[in-house]
Coordinates of C-alpha atoms in Angstrom, one line a residue:
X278 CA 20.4 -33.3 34.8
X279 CA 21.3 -34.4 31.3
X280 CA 17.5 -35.6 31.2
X281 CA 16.3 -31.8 32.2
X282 CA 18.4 -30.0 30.2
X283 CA 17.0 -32.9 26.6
X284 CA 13.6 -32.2 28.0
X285 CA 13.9 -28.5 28.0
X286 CA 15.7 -28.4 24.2
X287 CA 12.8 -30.5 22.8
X288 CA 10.0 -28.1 24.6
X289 CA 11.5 -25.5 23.2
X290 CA 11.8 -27.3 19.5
X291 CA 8.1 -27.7 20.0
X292 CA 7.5 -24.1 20.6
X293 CA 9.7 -22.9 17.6
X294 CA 8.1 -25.4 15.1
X295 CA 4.9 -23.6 16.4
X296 CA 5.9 -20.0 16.0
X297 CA 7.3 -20.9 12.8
X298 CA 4.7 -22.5 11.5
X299 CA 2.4 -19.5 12.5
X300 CA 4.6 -17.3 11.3
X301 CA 4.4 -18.7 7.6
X302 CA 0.7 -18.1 7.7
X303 CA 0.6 -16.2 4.7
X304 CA -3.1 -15.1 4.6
X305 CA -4.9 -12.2 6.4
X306 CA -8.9 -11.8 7.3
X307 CA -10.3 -8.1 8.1
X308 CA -13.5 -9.7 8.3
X309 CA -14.6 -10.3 4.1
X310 CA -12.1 -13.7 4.0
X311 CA -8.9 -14.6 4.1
X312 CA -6.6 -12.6 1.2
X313 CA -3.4 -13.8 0.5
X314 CA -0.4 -11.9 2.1
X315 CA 3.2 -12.1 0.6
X316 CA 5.8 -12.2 2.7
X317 CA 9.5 -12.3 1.3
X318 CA 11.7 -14.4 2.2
X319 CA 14.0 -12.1 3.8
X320 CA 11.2 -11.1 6.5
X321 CA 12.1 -11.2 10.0
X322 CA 10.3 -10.4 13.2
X323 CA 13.6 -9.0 14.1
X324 CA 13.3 -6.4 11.6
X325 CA 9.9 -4.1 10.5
X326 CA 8.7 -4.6 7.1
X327 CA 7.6 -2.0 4.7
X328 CA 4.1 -2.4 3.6
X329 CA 2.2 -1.9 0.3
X330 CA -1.3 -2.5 0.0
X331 CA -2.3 -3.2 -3.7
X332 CA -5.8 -1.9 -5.2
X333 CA -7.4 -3.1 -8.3
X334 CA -9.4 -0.9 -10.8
X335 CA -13.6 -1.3 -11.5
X336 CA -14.4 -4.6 -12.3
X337 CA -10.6 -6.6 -11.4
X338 CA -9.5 -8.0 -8.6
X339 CA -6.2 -8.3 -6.8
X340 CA -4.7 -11.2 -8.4
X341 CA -5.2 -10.0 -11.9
X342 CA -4.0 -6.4 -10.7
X343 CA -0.5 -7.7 -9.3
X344 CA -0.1 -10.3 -12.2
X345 CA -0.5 -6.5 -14.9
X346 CA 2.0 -4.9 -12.0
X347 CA 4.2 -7.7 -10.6
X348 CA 5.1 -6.5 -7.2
X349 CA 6.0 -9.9 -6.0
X350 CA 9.3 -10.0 -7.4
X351 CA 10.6 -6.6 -6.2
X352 CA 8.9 -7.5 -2.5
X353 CA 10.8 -10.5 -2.7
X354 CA 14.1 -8.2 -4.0
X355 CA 13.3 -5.1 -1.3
X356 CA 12.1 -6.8 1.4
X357 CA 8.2 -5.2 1.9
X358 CA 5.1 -7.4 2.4
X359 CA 2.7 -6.6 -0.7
X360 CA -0.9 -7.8 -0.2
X361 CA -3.8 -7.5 -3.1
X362 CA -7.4 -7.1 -1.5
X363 CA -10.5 -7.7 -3.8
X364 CA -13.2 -4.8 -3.0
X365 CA -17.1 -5.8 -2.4
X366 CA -19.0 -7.1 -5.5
X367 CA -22.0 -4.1 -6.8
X368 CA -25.0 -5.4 -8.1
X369 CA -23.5 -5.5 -11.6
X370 CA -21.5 -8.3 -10.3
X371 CA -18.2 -6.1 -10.2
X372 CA -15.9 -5.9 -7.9
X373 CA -15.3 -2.2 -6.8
X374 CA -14.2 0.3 -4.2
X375 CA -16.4 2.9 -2.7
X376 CA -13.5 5.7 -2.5
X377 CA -14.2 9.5 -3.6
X378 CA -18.0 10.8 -4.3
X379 CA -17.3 10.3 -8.7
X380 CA -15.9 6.5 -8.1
X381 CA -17.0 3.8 -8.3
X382 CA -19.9 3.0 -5.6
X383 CA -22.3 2.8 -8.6
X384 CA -25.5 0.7 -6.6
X385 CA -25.9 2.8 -3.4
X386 CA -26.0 1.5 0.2
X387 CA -23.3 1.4 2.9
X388 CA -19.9 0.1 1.9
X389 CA -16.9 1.2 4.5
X390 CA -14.1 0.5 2.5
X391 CA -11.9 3.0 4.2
X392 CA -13.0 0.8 7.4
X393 CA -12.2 -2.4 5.8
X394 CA -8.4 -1.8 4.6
X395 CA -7.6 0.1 8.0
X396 CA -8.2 -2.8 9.3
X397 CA -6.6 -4.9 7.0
X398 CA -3.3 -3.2 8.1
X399 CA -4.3 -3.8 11.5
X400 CA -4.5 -7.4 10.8
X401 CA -1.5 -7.5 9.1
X402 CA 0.0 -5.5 12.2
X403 CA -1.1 -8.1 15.0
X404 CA 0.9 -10.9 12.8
X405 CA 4.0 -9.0 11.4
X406 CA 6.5 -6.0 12.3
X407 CA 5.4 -3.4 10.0
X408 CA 6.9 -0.3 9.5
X409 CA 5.1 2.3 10.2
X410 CA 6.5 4.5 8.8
X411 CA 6.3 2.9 5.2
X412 CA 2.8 2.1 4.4
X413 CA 1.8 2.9 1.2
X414 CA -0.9 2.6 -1.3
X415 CA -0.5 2.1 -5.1
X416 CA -4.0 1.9 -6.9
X417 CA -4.8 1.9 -10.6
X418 CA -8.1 3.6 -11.9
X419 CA -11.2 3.3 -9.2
X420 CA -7.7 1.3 -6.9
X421 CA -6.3 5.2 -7.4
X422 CA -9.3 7.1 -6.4
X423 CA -9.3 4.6 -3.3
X424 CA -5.3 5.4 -2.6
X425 CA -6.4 8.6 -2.2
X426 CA -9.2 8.5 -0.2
X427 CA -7.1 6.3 2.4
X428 CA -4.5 9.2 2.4
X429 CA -7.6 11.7 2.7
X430 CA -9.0 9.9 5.7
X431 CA -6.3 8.0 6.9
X432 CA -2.9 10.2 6.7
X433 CA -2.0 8.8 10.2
X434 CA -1.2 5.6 8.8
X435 CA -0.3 6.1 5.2
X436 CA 2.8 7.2 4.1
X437 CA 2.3 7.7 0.5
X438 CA 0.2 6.3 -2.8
X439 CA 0.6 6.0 -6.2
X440 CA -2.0 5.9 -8.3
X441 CA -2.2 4.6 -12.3
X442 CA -5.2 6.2 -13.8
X443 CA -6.4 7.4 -10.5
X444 CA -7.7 10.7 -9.4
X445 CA -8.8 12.6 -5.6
X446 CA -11.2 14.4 -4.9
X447 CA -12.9 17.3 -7.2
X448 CA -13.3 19.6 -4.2
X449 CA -10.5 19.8 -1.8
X450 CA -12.6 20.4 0.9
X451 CA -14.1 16.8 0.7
X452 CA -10.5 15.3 1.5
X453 CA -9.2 16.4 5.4
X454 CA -5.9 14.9 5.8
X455 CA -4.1 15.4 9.5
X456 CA -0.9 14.6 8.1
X457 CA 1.2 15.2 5.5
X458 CA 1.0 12.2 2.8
X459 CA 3.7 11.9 -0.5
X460 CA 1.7 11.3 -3.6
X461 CA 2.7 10.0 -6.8
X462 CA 0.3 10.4 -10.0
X463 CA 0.8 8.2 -12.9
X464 CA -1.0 9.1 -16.1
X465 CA -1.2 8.8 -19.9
X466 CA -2.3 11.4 -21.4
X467 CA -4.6 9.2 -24.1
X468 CA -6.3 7.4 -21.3
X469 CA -10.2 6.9 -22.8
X470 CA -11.3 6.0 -19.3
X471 CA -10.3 8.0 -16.6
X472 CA -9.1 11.1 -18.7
X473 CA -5.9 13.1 -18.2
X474 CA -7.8 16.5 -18.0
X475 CA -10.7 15.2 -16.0
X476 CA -14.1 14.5 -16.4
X477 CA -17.2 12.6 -15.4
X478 CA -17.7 8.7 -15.0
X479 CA -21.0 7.2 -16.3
X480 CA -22.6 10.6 -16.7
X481 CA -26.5 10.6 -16.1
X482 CA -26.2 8.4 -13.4
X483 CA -26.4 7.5 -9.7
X484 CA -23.0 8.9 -10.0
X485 CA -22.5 11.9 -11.4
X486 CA -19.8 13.7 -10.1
X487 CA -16.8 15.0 -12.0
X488 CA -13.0 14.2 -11.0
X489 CA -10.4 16.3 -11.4
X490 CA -7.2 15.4 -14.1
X491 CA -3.9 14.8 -13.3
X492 CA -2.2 17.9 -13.0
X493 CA -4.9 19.3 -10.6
X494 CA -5.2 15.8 -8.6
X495 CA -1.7 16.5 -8.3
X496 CA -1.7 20.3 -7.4
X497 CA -4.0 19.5 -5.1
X498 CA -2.3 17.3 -3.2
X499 CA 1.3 19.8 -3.2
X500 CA -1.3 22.4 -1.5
X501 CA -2.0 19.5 1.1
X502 CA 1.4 19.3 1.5
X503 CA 2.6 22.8 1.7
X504 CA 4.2 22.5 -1.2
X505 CA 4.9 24.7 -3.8
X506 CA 2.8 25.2 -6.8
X507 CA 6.0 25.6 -9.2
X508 CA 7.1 21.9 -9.9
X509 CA 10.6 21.3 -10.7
X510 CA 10.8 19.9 -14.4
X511 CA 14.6 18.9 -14.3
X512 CA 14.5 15.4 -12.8
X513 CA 15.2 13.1 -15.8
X514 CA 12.6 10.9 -18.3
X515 CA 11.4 8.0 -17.0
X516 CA 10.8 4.5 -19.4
X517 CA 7.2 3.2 -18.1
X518 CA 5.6 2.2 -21.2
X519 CA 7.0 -0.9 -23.5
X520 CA 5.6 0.2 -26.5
X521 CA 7.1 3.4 -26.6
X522 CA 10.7 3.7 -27.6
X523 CA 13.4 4.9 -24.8
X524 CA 12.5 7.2 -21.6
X525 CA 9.2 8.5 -22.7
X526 CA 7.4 9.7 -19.6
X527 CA 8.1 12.9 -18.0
X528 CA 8.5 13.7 -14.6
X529 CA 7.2 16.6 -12.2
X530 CA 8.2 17.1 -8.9
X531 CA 6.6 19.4 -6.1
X532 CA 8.5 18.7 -3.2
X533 CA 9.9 22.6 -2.6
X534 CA 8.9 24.2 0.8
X535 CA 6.6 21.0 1.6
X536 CA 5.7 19.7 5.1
X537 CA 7.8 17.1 6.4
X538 CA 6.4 13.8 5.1
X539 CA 5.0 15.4 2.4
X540 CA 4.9 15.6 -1.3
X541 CA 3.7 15.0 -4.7
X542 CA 4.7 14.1 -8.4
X543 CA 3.3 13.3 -11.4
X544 CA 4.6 11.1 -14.1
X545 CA 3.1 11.5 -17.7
X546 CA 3.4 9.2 -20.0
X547 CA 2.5 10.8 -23.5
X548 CA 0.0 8.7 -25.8
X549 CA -0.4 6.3 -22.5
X550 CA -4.0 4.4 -22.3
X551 CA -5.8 3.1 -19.2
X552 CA -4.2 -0.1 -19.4
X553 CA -0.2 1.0 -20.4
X554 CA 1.6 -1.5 -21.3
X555 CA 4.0 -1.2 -18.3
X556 CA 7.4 -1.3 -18.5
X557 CA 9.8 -3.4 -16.6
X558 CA 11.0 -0.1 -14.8
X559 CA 7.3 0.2 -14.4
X560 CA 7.0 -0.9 -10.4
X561 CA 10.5 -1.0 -9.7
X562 CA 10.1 3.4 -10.3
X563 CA 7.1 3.1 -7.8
X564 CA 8.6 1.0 -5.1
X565 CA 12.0 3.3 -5.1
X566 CA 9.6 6.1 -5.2
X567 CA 8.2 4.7 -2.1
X568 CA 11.0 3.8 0.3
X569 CA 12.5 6.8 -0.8
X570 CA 9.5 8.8 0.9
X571 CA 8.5 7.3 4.1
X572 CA 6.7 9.1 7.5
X573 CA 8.6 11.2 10.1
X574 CA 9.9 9.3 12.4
X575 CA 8.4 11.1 15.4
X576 CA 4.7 10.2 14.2
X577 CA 5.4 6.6 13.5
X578 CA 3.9 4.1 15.9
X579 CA 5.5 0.7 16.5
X580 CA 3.9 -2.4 15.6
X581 CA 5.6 -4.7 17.2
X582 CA 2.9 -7.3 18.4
X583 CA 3.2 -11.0 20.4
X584 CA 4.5 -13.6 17.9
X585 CA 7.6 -11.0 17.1
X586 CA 8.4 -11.0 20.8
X587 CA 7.7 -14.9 20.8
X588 CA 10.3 -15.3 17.7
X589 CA 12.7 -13.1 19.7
X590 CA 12.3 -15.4 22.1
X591 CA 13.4 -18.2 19.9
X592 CA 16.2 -15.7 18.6
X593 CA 18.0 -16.0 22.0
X594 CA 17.2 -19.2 22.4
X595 CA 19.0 -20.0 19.6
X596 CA 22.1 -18.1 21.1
X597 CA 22.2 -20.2 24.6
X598 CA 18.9 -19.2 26.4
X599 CA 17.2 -22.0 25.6
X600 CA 16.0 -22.4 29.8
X601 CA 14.5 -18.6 29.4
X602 CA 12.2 -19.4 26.8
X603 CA 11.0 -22.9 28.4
X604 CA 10.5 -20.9 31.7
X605 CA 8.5 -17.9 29.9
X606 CA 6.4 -20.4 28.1
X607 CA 5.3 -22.5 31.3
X608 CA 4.7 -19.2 33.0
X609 CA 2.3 -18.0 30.0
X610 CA 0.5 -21.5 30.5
X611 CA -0.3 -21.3 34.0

């Protein structure tokens, strides 16, 4: 008996090491490679996992977007996996996102990025307990218009985006969300590149299609929303920029008579550029933002997929049902 009960503890010792090990898999591959997933150390299967999918601008890439942002450290604090995709490389050589009609698919030809990063979540889904009801999208510049375009097409899934230099689309009636989404618009108003009042990227060319500024980007999505078109002006400054002394950027609010799960704000920060230099209140602002605004409950879908039952598994086991465990696992195997 004593023999039994050593060679069930050690099968199921073999079975944890396995799951664990799997578990601290910390890559993900939709199909163009593994990318790099973070997972806190908090995580547990136990629990579901906020998500925030991070998109770089024209010509970056992931890594060199979350080293500008530094999500890693508040993921680790707050207890959300972060990942960083790279888009496809155009025939410049740059890495981009094909997300509205005026950024930044520059070559032609047919590049699904909506299709990719849906299932990137997916991926990310069939590994970890996500929360559905908290996955979000922060993007900065052509990362931005692609936020948006994953809230136009994919409101289901996403719960809200930010966006640093971003904009959505010039006519509303290109963007058909079925769902409510919260939005968040970050801006400065000296941005060269994607300006503040709008305006038209690489003008002449294959694209040629104007995007709208801030204030409408942000308009547009409160009318999305059912929101109304007064914002409220009375929440307090917010400190984004470094270089700029004390709580420079101001802060509008549309969140009166919206839908549930829905909203939208912008954030100005006066004499801002393309590339701010960010604060340290910077992504701690956005990720607040975000778990403060997540979907309804009754249109989130669990994700709760076979390793997180596995590592439940292991969870009693470790409380006494060590025999229940061996037993399910030599059932699975026959």
């Amino acid at each position: 008996m004593r023999r039994q009960r050593w060679a069930a503890f050690v099968a199921t010792l073999l079975v944890a090491t396995s799951i664990a090990h799997t578990a601290s898999a910390q890559t993900v591959d939709a199909g163009r490679g593994a990318i790099p997933l973070h997972v806190p150390p908090s995580y547990s299967a136990l629990t579901p996992a906020p998500l925030i999918v991070l998109l770089h601008g024209y010509t970056s890439s992931g890594a060199v977007t979350e080293a500008y942002m530094q999500f890693s450290p508040l993921a680790d604090e707050f207890g959300f996996l972060l990942i960083a995709p790279d888009g496809l490389v155009d025939c410049g050589t740059n890495p981009f996102w094909n997300a509205t009609d005026a950024c930044c698919h520059f070559c032609g030809g047919v590049v699904d990025d909506v299709g990719y990063l849906t299932a990137l979540i997916d991926a990310i889904k069939a590994g970890y307990n996500v929360d559905a009801q908290r996955i979000y999208f922060m993007g900065h510049s052509n990362g931005g218009f692609m936020s948006y375009r994953m809230a136009c097409e994919r409101s289901h899934l996403v719960a809200g985006v930010a966006t640093l230099a971003g904009a959505t689309y010039l006519d509303p009636l290109d963007c058909n969300p079925s769902e409510p989404v919260h939005t968040l618009q970050i801006h400065g108003t000296a941005d060269a590149t994607i300006l503040y009042g709008g305006g038209i990227i690489n003008a002449g060319t294959v694209v040629n299609v104007s995007y709208p500024g801030a204030v409408q980007t942000t308009e547009t999505w409160a009318t999305f929303n059912g929101c109304s078109l007064t914002p409220d002006a009375s929440p307090p400054n917010l400190d984004l920029e470094s270089t700029i002394v004390g709580n420079e950027s101001t802060v509008s609010r549309y969140d009166a008579g919206c839908m549930s799960g829905g909203s939208a704000e912008l954030w100005t920060i006066p004499a801002g550029s393309h590339v701010p230099s960010l604060s340290t209140d910077f992504s701690r602002e956005i990720v607040l933002h975000f778990l403060a605004h997540p979907k309804p409950a009754a249109t989130a879908v669990p994700a709760f997929d076979t390793r997180s039952l596995l590592v439940l598994g292991l969870s009693l086991a470790a409380m006494g049902f060590v025999a229940v465990v061996v037993r399910g696992q030599a059932a699975q195997s026959t």
